[in-house]
Short mmCIF file of C-alpha atoms and ligand atoms in Angstrom, two decimals:
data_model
loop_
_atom_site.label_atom_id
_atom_site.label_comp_id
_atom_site.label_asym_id
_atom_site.label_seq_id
_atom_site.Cartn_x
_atom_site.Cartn_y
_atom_site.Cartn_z
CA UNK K 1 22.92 -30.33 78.05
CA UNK K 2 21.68 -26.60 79.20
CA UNK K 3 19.79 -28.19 82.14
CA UNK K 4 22.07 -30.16 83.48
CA UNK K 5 23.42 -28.75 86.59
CA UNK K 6 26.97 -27.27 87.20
CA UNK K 7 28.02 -29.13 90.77
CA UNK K 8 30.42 -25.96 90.90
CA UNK K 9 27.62 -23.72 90.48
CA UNK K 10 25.14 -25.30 92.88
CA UNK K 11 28.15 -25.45 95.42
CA UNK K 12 29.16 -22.20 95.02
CA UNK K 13 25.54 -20.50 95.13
CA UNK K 14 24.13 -22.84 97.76
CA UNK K 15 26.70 -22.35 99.82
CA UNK K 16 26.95 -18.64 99.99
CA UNK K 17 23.56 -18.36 100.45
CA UNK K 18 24.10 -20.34 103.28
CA UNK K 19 26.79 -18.03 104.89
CA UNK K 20 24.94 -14.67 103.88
CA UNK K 21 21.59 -16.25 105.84
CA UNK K 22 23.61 -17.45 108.95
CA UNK K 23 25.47 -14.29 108.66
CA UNK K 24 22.45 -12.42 108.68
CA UNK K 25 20.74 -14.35 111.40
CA UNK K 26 24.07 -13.84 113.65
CA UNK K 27 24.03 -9.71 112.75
CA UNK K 28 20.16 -9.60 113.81
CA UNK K 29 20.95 -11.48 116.96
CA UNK K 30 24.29 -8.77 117.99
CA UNK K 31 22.57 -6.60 116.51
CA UNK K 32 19.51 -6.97 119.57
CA UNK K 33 22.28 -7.28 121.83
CA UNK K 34 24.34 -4.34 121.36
CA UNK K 35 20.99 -2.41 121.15
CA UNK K 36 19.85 -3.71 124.83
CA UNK K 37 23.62 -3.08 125.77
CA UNK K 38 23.72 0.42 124.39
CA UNK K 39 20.16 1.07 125.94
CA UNK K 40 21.38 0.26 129.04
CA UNK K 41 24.45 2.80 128.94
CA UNK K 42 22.59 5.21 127.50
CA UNK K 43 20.24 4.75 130.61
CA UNK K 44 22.98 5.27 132.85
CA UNK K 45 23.78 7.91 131.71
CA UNK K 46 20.63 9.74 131.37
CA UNK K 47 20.45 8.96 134.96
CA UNK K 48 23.80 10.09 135.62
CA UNK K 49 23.08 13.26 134.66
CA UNK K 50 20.01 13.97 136.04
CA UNK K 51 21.42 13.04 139.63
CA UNK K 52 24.40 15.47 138.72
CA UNK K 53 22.31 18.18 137.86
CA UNK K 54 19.43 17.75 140.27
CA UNK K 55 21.56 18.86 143.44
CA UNK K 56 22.45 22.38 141.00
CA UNK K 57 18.90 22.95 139.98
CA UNK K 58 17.49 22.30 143.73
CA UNK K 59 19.78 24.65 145.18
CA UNK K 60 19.41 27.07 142.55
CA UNK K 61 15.71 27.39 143.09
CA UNK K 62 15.68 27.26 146.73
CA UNK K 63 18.60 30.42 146.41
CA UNK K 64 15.77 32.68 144.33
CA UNK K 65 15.49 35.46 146.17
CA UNK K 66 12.34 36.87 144.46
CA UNK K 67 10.92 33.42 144.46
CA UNK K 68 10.46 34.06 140.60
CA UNK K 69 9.08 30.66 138.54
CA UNK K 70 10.30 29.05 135.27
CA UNK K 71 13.30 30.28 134.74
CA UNK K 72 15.09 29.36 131.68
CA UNK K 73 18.90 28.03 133.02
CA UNK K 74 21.22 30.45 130.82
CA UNK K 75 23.55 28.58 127.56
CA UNK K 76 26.70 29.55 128.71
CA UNK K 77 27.96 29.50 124.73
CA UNK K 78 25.41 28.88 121.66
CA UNK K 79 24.92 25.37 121.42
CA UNK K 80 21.86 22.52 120.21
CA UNK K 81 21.18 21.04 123.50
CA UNK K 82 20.85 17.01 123.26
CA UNK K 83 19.74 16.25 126.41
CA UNK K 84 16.97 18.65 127.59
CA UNK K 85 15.38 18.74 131.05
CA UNK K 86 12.45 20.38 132.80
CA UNK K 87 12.40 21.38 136.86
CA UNK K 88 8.67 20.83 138.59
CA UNK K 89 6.65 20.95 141.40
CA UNK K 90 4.39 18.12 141.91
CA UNK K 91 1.66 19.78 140.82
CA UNK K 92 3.76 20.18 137.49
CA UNK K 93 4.17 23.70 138.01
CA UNK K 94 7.56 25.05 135.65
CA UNK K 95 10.10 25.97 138.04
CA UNK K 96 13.10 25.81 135.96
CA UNK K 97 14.24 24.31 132.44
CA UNK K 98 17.49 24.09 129.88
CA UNK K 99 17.29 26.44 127.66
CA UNK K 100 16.02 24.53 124.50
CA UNK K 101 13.50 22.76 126.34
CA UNK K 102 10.15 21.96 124.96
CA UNK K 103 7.63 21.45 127.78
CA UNK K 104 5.44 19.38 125.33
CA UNK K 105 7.87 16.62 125.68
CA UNK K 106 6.81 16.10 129.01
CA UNK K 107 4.21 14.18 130.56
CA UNK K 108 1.35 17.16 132.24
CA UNK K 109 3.09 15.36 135.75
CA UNK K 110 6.34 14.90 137.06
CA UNK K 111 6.87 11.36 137.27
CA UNK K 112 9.82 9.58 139.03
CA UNK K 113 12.05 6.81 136.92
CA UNK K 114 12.02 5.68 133.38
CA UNK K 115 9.57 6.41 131.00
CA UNK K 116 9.71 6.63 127.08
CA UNK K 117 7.10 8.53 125.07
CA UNK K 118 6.71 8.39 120.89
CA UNK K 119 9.67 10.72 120.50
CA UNK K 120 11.78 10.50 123.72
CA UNK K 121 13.09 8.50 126.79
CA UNK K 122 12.66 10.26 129.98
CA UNK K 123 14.10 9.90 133.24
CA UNK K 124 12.61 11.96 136.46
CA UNK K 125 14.10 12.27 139.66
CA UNK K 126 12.51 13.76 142.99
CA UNK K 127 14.73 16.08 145.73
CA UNK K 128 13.30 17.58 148.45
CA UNK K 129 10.64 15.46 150.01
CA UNK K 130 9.28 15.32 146.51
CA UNK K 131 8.16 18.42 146.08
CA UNK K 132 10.79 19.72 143.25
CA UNK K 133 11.22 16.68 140.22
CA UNK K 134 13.46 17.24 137.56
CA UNK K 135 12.92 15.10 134.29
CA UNK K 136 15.46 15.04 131.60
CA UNK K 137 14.70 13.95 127.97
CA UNK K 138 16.84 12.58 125.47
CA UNK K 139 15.71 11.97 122.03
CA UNK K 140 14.95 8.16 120.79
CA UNK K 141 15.98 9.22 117.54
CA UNK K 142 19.54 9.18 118.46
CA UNK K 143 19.25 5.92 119.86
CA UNK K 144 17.63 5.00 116.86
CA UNK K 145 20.32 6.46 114.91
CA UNK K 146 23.25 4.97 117.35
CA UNK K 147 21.67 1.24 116.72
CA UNK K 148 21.27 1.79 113.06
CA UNK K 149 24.94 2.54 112.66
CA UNK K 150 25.90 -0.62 113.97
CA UNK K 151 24.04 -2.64 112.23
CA UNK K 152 25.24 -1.08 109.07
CA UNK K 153 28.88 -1.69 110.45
CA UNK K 154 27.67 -5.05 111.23
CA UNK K 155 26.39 -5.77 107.79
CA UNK K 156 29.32 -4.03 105.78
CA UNK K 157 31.75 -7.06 106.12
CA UNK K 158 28.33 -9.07 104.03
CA UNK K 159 29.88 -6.82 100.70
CA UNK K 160 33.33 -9.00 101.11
CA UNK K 161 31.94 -12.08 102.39
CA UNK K 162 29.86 -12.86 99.09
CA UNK K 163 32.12 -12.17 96.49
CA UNK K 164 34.99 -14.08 98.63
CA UNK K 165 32.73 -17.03 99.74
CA UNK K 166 31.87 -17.31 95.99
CA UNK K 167 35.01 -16.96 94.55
CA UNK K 168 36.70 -19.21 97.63
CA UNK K 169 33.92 -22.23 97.20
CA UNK K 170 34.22 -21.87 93.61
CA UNK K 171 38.09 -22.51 93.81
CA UNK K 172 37.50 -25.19 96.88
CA UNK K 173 34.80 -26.97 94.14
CA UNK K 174 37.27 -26.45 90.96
CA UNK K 175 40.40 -27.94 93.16
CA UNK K 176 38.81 -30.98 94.70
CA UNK K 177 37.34 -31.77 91.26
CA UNK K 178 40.33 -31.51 89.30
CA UNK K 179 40.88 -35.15 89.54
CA UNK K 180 37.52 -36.10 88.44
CA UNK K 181 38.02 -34.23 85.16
CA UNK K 182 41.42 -35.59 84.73
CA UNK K 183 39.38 -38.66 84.98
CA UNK K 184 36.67 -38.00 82.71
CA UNK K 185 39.01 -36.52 80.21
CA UNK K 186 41.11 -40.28 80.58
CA UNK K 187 37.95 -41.95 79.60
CA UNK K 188 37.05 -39.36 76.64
CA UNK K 189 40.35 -39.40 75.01
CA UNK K 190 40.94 -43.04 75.18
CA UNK K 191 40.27 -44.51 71.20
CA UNK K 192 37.18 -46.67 71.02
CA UNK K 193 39.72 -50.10 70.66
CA UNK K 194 41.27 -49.10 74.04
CA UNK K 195 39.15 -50.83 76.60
CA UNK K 196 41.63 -51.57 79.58
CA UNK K 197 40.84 -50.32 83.02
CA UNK K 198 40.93 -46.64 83.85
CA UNK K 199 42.79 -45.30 86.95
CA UNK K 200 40.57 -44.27 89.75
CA UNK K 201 43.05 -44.46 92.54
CA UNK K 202 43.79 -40.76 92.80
CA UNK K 203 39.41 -39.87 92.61
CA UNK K 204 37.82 -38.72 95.57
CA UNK K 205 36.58 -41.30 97.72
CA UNK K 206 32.72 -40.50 96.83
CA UNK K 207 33.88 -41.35 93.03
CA UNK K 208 35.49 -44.04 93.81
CA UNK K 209 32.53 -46.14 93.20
CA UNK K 210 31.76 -44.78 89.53
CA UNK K 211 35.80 -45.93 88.75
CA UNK K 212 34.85 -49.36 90.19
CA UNK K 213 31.35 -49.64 87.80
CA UNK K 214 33.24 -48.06 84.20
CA UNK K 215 36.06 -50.55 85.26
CA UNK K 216 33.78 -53.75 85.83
CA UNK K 217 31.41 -52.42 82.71
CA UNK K 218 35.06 -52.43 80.54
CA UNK K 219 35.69 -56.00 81.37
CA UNK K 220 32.69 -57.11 80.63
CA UNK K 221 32.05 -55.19 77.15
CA UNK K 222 36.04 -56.14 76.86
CA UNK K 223 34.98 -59.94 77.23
CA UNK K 224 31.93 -59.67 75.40
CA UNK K 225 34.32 -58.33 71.98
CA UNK K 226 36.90 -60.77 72.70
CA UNK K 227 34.20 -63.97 72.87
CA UNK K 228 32.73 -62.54 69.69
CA UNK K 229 36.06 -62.13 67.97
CA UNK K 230 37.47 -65.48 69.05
CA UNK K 231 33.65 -67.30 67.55
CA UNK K 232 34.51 -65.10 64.20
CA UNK K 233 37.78 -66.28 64.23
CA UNK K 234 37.18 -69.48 65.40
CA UNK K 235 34.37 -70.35 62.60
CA UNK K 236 36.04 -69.02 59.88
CA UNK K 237 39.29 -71.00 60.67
CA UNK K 238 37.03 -73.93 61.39
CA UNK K 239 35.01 -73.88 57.99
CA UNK K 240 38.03 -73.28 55.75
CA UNK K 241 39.36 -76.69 55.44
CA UNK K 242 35.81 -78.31 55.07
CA UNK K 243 35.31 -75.75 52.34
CA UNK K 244 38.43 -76.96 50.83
CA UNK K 245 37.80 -80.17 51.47
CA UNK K 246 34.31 -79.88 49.41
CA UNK K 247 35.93 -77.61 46.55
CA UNK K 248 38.34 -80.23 45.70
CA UNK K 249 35.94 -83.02 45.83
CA UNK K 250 32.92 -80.96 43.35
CA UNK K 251 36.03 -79.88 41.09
CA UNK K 252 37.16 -83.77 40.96
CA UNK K 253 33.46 -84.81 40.39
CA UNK K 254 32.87 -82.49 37.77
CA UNK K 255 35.62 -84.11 35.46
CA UNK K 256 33.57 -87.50 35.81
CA UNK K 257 30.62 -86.08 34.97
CA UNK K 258 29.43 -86.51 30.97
CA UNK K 259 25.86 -84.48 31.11
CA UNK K 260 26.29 -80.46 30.29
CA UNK K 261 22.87 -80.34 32.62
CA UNK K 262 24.56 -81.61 35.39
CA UNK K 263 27.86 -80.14 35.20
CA UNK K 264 26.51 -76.49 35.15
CA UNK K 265 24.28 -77.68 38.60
CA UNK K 266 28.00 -78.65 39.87
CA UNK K 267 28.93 -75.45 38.15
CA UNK K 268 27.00 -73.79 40.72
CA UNK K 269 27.60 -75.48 43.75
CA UNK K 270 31.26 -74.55 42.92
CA UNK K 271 30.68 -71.09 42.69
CA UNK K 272 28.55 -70.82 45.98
CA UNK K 273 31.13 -72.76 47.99
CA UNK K 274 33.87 -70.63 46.64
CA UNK K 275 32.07 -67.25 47.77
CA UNK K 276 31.46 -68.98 51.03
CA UNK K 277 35.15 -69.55 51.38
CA UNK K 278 36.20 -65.90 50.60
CA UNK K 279 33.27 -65.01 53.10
CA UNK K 280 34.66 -67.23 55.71
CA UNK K 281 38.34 -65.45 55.01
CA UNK K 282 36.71 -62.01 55.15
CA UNK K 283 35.09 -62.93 58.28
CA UNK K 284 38.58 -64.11 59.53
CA UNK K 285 40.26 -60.65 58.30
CA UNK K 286 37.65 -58.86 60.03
CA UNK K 287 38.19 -60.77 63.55
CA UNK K 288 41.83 -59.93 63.16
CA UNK K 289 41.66 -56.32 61.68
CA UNK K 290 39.33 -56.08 65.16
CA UNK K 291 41.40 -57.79 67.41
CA UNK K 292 44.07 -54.85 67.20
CA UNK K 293 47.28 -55.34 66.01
CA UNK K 294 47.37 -53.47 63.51
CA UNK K 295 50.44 -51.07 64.70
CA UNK K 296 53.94 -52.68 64.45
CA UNK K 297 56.47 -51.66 66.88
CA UNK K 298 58.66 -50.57 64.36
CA UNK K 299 58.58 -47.97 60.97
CA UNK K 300 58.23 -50.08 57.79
CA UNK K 301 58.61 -48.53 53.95
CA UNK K 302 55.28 -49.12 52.56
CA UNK K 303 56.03 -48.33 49.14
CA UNK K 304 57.36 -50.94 48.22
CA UNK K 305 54.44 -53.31 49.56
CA UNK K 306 51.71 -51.10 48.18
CA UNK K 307 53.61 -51.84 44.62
CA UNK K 308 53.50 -55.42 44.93
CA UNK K 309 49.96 -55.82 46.00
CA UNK K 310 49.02 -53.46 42.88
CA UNK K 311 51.40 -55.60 39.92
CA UNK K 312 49.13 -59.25 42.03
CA UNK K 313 45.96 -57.32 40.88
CA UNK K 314 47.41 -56.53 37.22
CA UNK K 315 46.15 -60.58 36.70
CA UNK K 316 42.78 -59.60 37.40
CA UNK K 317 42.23 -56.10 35.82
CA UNK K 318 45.38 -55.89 33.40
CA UNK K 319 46.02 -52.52 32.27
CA UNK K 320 43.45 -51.10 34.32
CA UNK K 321 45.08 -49.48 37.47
CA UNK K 322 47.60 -46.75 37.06
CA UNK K 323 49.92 -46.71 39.98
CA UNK K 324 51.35 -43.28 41.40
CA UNK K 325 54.13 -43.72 43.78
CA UNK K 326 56.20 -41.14 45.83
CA UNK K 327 60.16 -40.84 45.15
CA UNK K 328 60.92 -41.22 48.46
CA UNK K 329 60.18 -43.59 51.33
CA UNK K 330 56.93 -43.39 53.29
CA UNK K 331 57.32 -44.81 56.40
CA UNK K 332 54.88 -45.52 59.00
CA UNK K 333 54.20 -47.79 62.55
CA UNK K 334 50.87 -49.37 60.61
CA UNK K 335 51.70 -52.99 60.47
CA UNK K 336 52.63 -54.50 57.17
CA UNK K 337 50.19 -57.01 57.12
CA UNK K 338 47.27 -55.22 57.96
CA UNK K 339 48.32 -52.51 55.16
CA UNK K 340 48.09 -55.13 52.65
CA UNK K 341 44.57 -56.08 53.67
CA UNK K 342 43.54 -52.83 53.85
CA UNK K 343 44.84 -52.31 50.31
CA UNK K 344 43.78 -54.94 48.93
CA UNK K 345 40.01 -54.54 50.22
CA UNK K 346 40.14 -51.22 48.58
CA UNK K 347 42.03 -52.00 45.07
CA UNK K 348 39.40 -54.84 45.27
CA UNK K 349 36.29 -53.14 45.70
CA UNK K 350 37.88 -50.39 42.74
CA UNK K 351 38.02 -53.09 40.12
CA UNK K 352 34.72 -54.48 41.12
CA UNK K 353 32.26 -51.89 41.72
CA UNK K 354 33.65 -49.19 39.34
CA UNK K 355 33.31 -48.76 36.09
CA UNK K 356 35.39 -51.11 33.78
CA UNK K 357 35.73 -48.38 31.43
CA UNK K 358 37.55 -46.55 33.64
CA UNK K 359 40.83 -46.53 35.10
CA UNK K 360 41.74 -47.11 39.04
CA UNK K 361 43.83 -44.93 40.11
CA UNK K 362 46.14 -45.82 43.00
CA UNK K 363 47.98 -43.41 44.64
CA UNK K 364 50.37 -42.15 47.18
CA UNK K 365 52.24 -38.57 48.02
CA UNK K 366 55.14 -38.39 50.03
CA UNK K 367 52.95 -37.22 52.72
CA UNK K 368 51.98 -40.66 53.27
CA UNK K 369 48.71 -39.74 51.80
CA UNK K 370 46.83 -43.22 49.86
CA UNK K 371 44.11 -42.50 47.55
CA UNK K 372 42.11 -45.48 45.56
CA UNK K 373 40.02 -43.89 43.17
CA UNK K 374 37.53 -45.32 40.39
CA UNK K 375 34.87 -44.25 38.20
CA UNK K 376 31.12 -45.23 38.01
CA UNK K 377 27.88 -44.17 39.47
CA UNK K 378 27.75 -41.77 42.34
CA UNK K 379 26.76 -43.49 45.80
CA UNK K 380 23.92 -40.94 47.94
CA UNK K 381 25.55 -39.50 50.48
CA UNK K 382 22.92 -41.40 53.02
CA UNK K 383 24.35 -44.80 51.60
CA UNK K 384 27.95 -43.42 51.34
CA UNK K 385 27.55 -43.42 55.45
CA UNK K 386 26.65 -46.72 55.89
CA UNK K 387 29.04 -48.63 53.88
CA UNK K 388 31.46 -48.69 56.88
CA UNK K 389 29.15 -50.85 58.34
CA UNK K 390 29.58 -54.87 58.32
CA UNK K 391 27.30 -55.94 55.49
CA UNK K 392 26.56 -52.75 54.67
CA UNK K 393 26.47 -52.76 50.82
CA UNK K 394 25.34 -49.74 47.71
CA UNK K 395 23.51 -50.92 44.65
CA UNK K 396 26.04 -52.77 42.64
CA UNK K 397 25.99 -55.89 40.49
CA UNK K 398 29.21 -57.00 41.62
CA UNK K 399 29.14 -59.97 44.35
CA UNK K 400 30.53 -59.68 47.80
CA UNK K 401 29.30 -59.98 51.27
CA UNK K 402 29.77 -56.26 52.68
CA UNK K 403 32.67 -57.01 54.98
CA UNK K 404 35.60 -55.14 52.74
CA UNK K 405 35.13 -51.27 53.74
CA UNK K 406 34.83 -52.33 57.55
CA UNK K 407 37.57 -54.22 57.29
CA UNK K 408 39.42 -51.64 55.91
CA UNK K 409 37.81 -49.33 58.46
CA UNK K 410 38.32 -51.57 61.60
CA UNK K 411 42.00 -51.33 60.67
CA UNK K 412 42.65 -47.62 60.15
CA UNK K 413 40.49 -46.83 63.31
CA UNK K 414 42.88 -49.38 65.24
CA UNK K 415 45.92 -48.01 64.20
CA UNK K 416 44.16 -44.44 64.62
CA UNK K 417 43.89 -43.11 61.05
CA UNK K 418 41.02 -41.96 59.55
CA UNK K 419 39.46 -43.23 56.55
CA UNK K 420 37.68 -40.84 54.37
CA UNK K 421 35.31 -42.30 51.38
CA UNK K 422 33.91 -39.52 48.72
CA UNK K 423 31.30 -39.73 46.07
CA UNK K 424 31.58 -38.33 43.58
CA UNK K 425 35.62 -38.94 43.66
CA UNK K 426 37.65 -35.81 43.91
CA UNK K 427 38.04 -33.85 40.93
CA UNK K 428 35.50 -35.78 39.02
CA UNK K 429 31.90 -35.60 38.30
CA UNK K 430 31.27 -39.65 39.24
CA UNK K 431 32.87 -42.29 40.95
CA UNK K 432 34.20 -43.61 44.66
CA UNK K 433 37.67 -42.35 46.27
CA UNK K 434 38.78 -44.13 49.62
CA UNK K 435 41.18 -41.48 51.10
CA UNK K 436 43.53 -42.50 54.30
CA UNK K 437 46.78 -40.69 55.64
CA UNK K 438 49.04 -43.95 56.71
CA UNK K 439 52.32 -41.70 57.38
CA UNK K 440 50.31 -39.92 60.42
CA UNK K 441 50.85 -42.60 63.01
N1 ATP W 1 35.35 -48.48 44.86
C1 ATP W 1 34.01 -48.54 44.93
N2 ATP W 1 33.25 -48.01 43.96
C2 ATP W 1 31.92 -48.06 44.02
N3 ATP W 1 31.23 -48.59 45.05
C3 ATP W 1 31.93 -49.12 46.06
C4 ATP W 1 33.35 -49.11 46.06
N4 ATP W 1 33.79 -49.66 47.21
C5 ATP W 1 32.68 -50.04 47.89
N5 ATP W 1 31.57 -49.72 47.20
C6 ATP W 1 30.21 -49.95 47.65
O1 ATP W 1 30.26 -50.21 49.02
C7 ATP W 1 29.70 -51.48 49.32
C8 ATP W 1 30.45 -52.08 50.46
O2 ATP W 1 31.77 -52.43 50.09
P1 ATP W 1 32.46 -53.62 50.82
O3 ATP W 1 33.85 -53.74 50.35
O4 ATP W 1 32.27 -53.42 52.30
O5 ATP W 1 31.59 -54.85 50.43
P2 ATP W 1 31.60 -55.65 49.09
O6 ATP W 1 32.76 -55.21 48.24
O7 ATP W 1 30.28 -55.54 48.50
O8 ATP W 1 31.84 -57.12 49.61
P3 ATP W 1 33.20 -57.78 50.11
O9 ATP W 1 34.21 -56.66 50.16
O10 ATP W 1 32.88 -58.29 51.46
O11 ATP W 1 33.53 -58.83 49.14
C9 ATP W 1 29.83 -52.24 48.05
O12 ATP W 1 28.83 -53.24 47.98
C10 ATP W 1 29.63 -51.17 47.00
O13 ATP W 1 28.26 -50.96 46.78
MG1 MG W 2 34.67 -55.17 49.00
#
């Protein structure tokens, strides 16, 4: 199960990847834009400035009266000078500079127009017939600094966007495939005797088509249990009167018969045509007890059936089964009929696998709990398992065909009780106990 993969999860991951990449990719590409945008402004106005202060700087020069070189212009208050710029000749002679200038910046010659170096972008301007240039330098690292900001301000909305995108896809994922786990959970909490279409209607269309193939696999499997049934039935109900038919004629010819020899071969035959006729009714009981039916549509008092069944068995086993019986009703929607058979499989199997020393004890508590317990060897736990199986049977020298327990168990598990069987029985050291609640439904 730990590999199998969570659509929810795959969704939810997938697709915020997705967003964070495309989000990415877009804050690269405005990113490049806004950069060749601010560039551009910052141009301008690196431009601006040095045609604003060119006109100042020419006519300041050309005003010395002692025709005195690099001067530094005075900083009218303290301040860190951003933009810094340098006044030449064309020979690249200083003739006047800001007053935090650092000649180094420079190029060695005035040069007219853009130009960037490692550290700065530059813009020169001539005046005068081109004999006085004034450059002015602004660092790159602001612009560096200017760009980086807004990418970060680009990429700050990412810190949101992945915790909502995962929690919003998550909740998209969880809402659209509520109705596929109200689907699933129909299918898992229908009992394994209900077998009648599922409702697909309200799926999403893309499920639609796994609703069409349970549905069409539930016929089938539903046809497939019915055909079986109806053969079961069918045979049994067929072979019963020919069984009859034979009994009564082997029963009539032993009476004619004078030779011991021969009457204990007929003896025989008698014997193996009257266990095939209980088989065939087993077989019958089984088709039914699997056929459903085994809830009634109304509450019956079992009591008083469970008593009657037990005194019919008193014939068989007399004093042998000690009956327990509540004081009070105990009424349940099990049907009547299918009570009995369950009973009766399980008094039956008491009296002829335990141990004829012992009692059978038959029980039931107002709770509606039924107990049918016996004495004789323990069954292995590995056996105990099986016996719910058809023709499932423990080492035992009774005769029988291996049909009573899932009989008994077909029942319960149609009318949605459980049937518990214990070895050794409880509160004894050996023996079988069949345990079923038939108040719960
Ligand atoms: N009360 C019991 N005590 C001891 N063993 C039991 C008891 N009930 C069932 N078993 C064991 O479980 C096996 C299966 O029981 P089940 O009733 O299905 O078949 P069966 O009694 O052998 O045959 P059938 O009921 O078809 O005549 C039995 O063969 C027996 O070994
Ligand atoms: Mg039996």
């Amino acid at each position: 199960m730990t590999n199998k993969t969570s659509l929810q999860k795959s969704l939810g991951i997938g697709l915020t990847l997705g967003v964070t990449l495309l989000w990415l990719l877009g804050v690269t590409a405005s990113g490049l834009v806004a950069q060749h945008e601010m560039n551009e402004v910052f141009d301008s106005a690196l431009e601006e400035t040095a045609q604003r202060i060119l006109p100042l700087a020419v006519t300041d020069i050309l005003n010395r009266e002692n025709g005195a070189r690099n001067q530094r212009a005075p900083a009218l208050k303290d301040h860190d000078e951003y933009l810094t710029y340098l006044v030449r000749d064309r020979q690249g002679n200083l003739l006047l500079q800001s007053h935090d200038a650092d000649p180094r910046v420079f190029g060695p010659l005035p040069q007219e127009g853009f130009s960037n170096t490692s550290t700065h972008r530059i813009y020169g301007a001539s005046a005068v017939s081109e004999t006085i240039y004034l450059e002015v330098a602004e660092p790159l690292a602001h612009r560096r600094e200017a760009a980086l900001e807004a990418g970060l301000a680009l990429l700050m909305p990412l810190t949101f966007l992945i915790p909502v995108s995962l929690l919003g896809i998550w909740w998209i994922v969880r809402l659209s495939l509520r109705k596929v786990v109200d689907f699933q959970q129909s299918i898992e909490s229908r009992g394994a005797g209900d077998l009648s279409p599922v409702a697909g209607d309200q799926l999403p269309r893309e499920f639609e088509p796994i609703a069409l193939a349970v549905n069409r696999l539930l016929e089938r499997l539903h046809r497939a249990l019915e055909t079986e049934r109806s053969f079961t039935a069918n045979s049994a109900h067929e072979l019963r009167t020919p069984l009859a038919t034979a009994l009564a004629k082997i029963q009539r010819l032993k009476t004619r018969i004078q030779s011991d020899q021969l009457k204990a071969d007929i003896a025989d035959i008698e014997e193996s045509l009257r266990s095939l006729s209980v088989l065939s009714g087993k077989l019958l009981e089984l088709a039914k007890a699997e056929g459903g039916g085994a809830i009634s549509q109304s509450r019956h008092d079992l009591v008083p059936i469970l008593a009657m069944i037990v005194s019919d068995f008193e014939s068989q086993a007399p004093g042998r089964i000690t009956l327990t019986l509540p004081e009070s009703e105990v009424t349940s929607f099990l049907d009547p009929d299918a009570f009995a058979i369950l009973v009766r499989n399980l008094i039956e199997n008491a009296i002829k696998h335990g141990s004829r020393e012992q009692p059978v004890e038959v029980s039931m508590a107002a709770d509606g709990t039924l107990r049918v317990r016996n004495g004789g060897n323990l069954i292995p736990p590995d056996q105990l398992a099986l016996l719910r199986n058809r023709f499932a049977r423990s080492k035992t020298h009774a005769t029988g065909s291996g049909l009573g327990l899932a009989i008994a168990d077909a029942i319960a598990t149609g009318a949605g009780m459980t049937m518990h069987l214990r070895s050794p029985a409880t509160g004894r050291q050996d023996g079988f106990e069949a345990e079923l609640n038939v108040a719960c439904i």
